Short mmCIF file of C-alpha atoms in Angstrom, two decimals:
data_model
loop_
_atom_site.label_atom_id
_atom_site.label_comp_id
_atom_site.label_asym_id
_atom_site.label_seq_id
_atom_site.Cartn_x
_atom_site.Cartn_y
_atom_site.Cartn_z
CA UNK A 253 115.75 108.99 81.57
CA UNK A 254 118.99 107.64 79.53
CA UNK A 255 121.19 109.39 81.60
CA UNK A 256 119.97 108.40 84.76
CA UNK A 257 120.05 104.86 83.69
CA UNK A 258 123.76 105.14 82.65
CA UNK A 259 124.35 106.67 86.39
CA UNK A 260 122.69 103.90 88.34
CA UNK A 261 124.52 101.19 85.88
CA UNK A 262 127.80 102.67 86.77
CA UNK A 263 127.18 103.33 90.36
CA UNK A 264 126.45 99.29 90.83
CA UNK A 265 128.10 97.77 93.05
CA UNK A 266 130.29 94.73 91.88
CA UNK A 267 128.35 91.28 93.76
CA UNK A 268 130.44 88.59 94.57
CA UNK A 269 129.02 84.93 93.36
CA UNK A 270 128.21 82.40 95.80
CA UNK A 271 130.39 79.28 95.41
CA UNK A 272 128.26 76.00 95.45
CA UNK A 273 128.78 74.19 98.97
CA UNK A 274 129.05 70.33 97.97
CA UNK A 275 130.06 69.14 94.64
CA UNK A 276 131.66 66.29 93.16
CA UNK A 277 133.37 68.32 90.54
CA UNK A 278 134.40 71.92 91.95
CA UNK A 279 136.36 73.24 88.83
CA UNK A 280 133.33 72.45 86.93
CA UNK A 281 130.80 73.97 89.36
CA UNK A 282 132.37 77.40 89.47
CA UNK A 283 130.20 80.40 88.34
CA UNK A 284 130.17 81.77 84.88
CA UNK A 285 132.67 84.25 83.67
CA UNK A 286 134.98 83.00 85.89
CA UNK A 287 137.95 81.14 85.63
CA UNK A 288 140.85 79.08 87.61
CA UNK A 289 144.30 81.03 88.12
CA UNK A 290 146.07 78.66 90.18
CA UNK A 291 145.11 75.59 92.33
CA UNK A 292 146.41 72.69 94.69
CA UNK A 293 146.03 69.51 96.59
CA UNK A 294 146.83 68.32 99.91
CA UNK A 295 145.76 67.24 102.91
CA UNK A 296 144.24 70.33 105.09
CA UNK A 297 141.88 68.78 107.84
CA UNK A 298 143.94 65.52 108.58
CA UNK A 299 141.79 62.60 107.27
CA UNK A 300 144.32 61.60 104.20
CA UNK A 301 142.05 63.00 101.75
CA UNK A 302 143.21 65.58 99.21
CA UNK A 303 141.63 68.63 100.10
CA UNK A 304 141.38 71.14 96.83
CA UNK A 305 142.39 75.21 96.86
CA UNK A 306 141.18 77.40 94.01
CA UNK A 307 141.59 80.87 93.21
CA UNK A 308 139.29 82.40 90.94
CA UNK A 309 139.66 85.23 88.66
CA UNK A 310 136.59 87.07 87.11
CA UNK A 311 136.97 87.47 83.16
CA UNK A 312 136.15 91.34 82.92
CA UNK A 313 137.37 94.34 85.07
CA UNK A 314 135.41 95.70 87.25
CA UNK A 315 135.47 98.95 89.72
CA UNK A 316 136.44 97.67 93.21
CA UNK A 317 137.25 99.05 96.21
CA UNK A 318 140.35 97.95 97.43
CA UNK A 319 142.34 98.57 101.09
CA UNK A 320 145.75 100.04 101.83
CA UNK A 321 146.93 100.41 105.31
CA UNK A 322 143.77 100.80 107.38
CA UNK A 323 140.75 98.62 105.84
CA UNK A 324 138.50 100.86 107.96
CA UNK A 325 139.42 104.02 106.23
CA UNK A 326 141.63 104.15 103.55
CA UNK A 327 139.72 102.55 100.29
CA UNK A 328 140.93 103.29 96.64
CA UNK A 329 138.47 102.38 93.95
CA UNK A 330 140.54 100.38 90.94
CA UNK A 331 139.39 98.55 87.93
CA UNK A 332 140.86 95.50 87.88
CA UNK A 333 139.72 91.63 88.06
CA UNK A 334 138.54 90.52 90.95
CA UNK A 335 139.43 87.11 92.25
CA UNK A 336 138.48 84.27 94.85
CA UNK A 337 140.18 82.04 97.19
CA UNK A 338 138.12 78.75 97.57
CA UNK A 339 138.79 75.94 100.00
CA UNK A 340 137.30 72.58 99.51
CA UNK A 341 137.43 69.40 101.76
CA UNK A 342 137.11 66.19 100.35
CA UNK A 343 135.44 63.12 102.12
CA UNK A 344 135.75 59.50 101.42
CA UNK A 345 133.37 59.34 98.81
CA UNK A 346 135.25 61.84 96.15
CA UNK A 347 132.66 64.91 97.24
CA UNK A 348 133.84 68.35 97.81
CA UNK A 349 132.63 70.22 100.40
CA UNK A 350 132.98 74.23 100.86
CA UNK A 351 135.36 75.19 103.79
CA UNK A 352 135.81 79.05 103.00
CA UNK A 353 135.20 81.39 100.48
CA UNK A 354 137.58 84.62 100.65
CA UNK A 355 137.06 87.32 98.01
CA UNK A 356 139.38 89.86 99.83
CA UNK A 357 142.57 88.47 100.44
CA UNK A 358 144.13 87.48 97.19
CA UNK A 359 145.88 90.21 95.46
CA UNK A 360 144.38 91.45 91.87
CA UNK A 361 146.71 91.29 89.26
CA UNK A 362 147.53 95.01 89.15
CA UNK A 363 148.57 95.24 92.34
CA UNK A 364 152.34 94.11 92.10
CA UNK A 365 153.87 97.22 90.76
CA UNK A 366 156.36 97.14 87.68
CA UNK A 367 156.64 93.17 88.62
CA UNK A 368 153.47 92.15 87.20
CA UNK A 369 150.88 89.94 88.90
CA UNK A 370 152.04 89.73 92.47
CA UNK A 371 150.49 86.19 92.87
CA UNK A 372 153.75 83.81 93.31
CA UNK A 373 151.68 80.46 93.82
CA UNK A 374 149.92 78.19 96.44
CA UNK A 375 151.43 75.48 98.63
CA UNK A 376 150.57 72.79 100.98
CA UNK A 377 152.93 71.42 103.46
CA UNK A 378 152.59 68.89 106.41
CA UNK A 379 148.71 70.34 106.20
CA UNK A 380 149.05 73.80 106.01
CA UNK A 381 148.37 76.18 103.32
CA UNK A 382 150.91 78.82 102.12
CA UNK A 383 149.71 81.98 99.73
CA UNK A 384 153.37 83.75 98.23
CA UNK A 385 152.89 87.45 96.67
CA UNK A 386 155.58 89.38 95.30
CA UNK A 387 155.63 92.86 93.63
CA UNK A 388 157.08 96.08 93.89
CA UNK A 389 159.47 98.39 91.23
CA UNK A 390 163.08 99.27 92.65
CA UNK A 391 162.00 98.54 96.19
CA UNK A 392 160.42 95.21 96.10
CA UNK A 393 158.49 93.19 98.64
CA UNK A 394 157.30 89.60 99.33
CA UNK A 395 154.57 88.47 101.35
CA UNK A 396 154.10 84.73 102.69
CA UNK A 397 151.15 83.98 104.66
CA UNK A 398 150.70 80.44 106.17
CA UNK A 399 147.14 79.32 107.28
CA UNK A 400 146.24 76.06 109.29
CA UNK A 401 142.95 74.56 110.04
CA UNK A 402 142.38 74.47 113.73
CA UNK A 403 139.23 74.03 115.85
CA UNK A 404 137.24 74.84 113.05
CA UNK A 405 138.98 77.96 112.01
CA UNK A 406 141.62 78.80 108.99
CA UNK A 407 144.51 80.51 111.38
CA UNK A 408 147.26 82.43 110.57
CA UNK A 409 150.02 80.64 112.04
CA UNK A 410 152.97 82.09 110.45
CA UNK A 411 154.11 85.11 108.15
CA UNK A 412 157.19 86.64 106.11
CA UNK A 413 157.50 90.47 104.97
CA UNK A 414 160.77 90.99 103.21
CA UNK A 415 161.13 94.32 101.91
CA UNK A 416 164.62 95.04 99.77
CA UNK A 417 166.02 97.01 97.34
CA UNK A 418 166.87 95.41 93.93
CA UNK A 419 170.30 96.93 93.06
CA UNK A 420 171.73 97.80 96.36
CA UNK A 421 170.06 94.55 98.08
CA UNK A 422 169.33 96.63 101.23
CA UNK A 423 166.68 94.56 103.27
CA UNK A 424 164.38 94.05 106.11
CA UNK A 425 163.11 90.65 106.88
CA UNK A 426 160.32 90.11 109.51
CA UNK A 427 159.16 86.75 110.15
CA UNK A 428 155.92 86.35 112.38
CA UNK A 429 155.12 83.33 114.30
CA UNK A 430 151.48 83.48 115.87
CA UNK A 431 151.87 80.23 117.52
CA UNK A 432 154.82 80.77 119.66
CA UNK A 433 154.56 84.73 119.71
CA UNK A 434 157.75 85.87 118.34
CA UNK A 435 159.06 88.14 115.52
CA UNK A 436 162.39 87.88 114.03
CA UNK A 437 163.65 90.63 112.33
CA UNK A 438 166.58 90.56 109.64
CA UNK A 439 168.65 93.81 108.71
CA UNK A 440 170.89 93.69 106.18
CA UNK A 441 171.71 92.68 102.48
CA UNK A 442 169.52 90.09 100.27
CA UNK A 443 172.89 89.21 98.66
CA UNK A 444 174.56 88.22 101.84
CA UNK A 445 172.01 86.12 103.81
CA UNK A 446 173.26 84.73 107.08
CA UNK A 447 176.60 86.28 106.71
CA UNK A 448 176.97 89.66 107.64
CA UNK A 449 173.41 90.38 108.28
CA UNK A 450 171.67 91.62 111.97
CA UNK A 451 168.91 89.36 113.30
CA UNK A 452 166.87 90.34 116.57
CA UNK A 453 164.17 88.20 117.91
CA UNK A 454 161.56 89.60 120.52
CA UNK A 455 158.14 88.36 122.02
CA UNK A 456 155.09 89.19 119.50
CA UNK A 457 152.33 90.98 121.55
CA UNK A 458 149.03 91.06 119.46
CA UNK A 459 145.14 90.77 119.63
CA UNK A 460 143.29 87.91 118.27
CA UNK A 461 144.89 85.98 115.31
CA UNK A 462 143.66 86.50 111.91
CA UNK A 463 141.76 83.94 110.17
CA UNK A 464 140.72 83.54 106.46
CA UNK A 465 137.31 84.40 107.36
CA UNK A 466 138.04 87.98 109.08
CA UNK A 467 141.57 88.80 107.06
CA UNK A 468 140.75 91.48 104.46
CA UNK A 469 143.55 92.51 101.79
CA UNK A 470 147.40 91.78 102.72
CA UNK A 471 148.78 95.29 104.32
CA UNK A 472 145.73 95.66 106.23
CA UNK A 473 146.58 94.21 109.59
CA UNK A 474 148.71 96.42 111.51
CA UNK A 475 149.99 93.45 113.79
CA UNK A 476 152.40 95.98 116.25
CA UNK A 477 153.08 99.63 115.79
CA UNK A 478 153.87 100.53 112.02
CA UNK A 479 154.51 96.92 111.07
CA UNK A 480 151.54 95.46 108.52
CA UNK A 481 150.80 92.15 106.87
#
């Protein structure tokens, strides 16, 4: 009986909490066993109020299924601390309403390779939210995602994916614009930007735009053949 209980407990799936949908103090309303590891304020829905974006992290590591390549078929169970991205809209009465909760998108602290925690910060500029990640070993990568609240959706409007060697500087930089539907590819050296690099621009053909409501982990969207974000 004890063995059965132990096996059942080990097999239980970790459940994310549902964040409070409306509060005057969102940081003080975070669930037990969670903490804020990053935050930024700025107007995201063009009402001249300072909205709030939080990244929360669980206090202890758990077994979590994380995606690599194709979210539908390539899941790897890893032991790490789950993270949540939460966006709150502020109104004129200083109340905050939860606009989105995403439990998958923010990379975990163990997903950056030798470079450590891949989370490199949040930024709000001109009503757009940017999340930045960086990691790798000898070959390194940088990912930047810019989301905008449009027609009640958090659309991915631009993205940047840089892959480079830390010693040689060999680099491929792909810049995606999902509004103008263009992809710019820069090949050359990360040490000689805008000098000896080759740049190619093409039409970006893709299906529906990703949003924060349906985006899973980075690297899981094959935008075009063999091009993942």
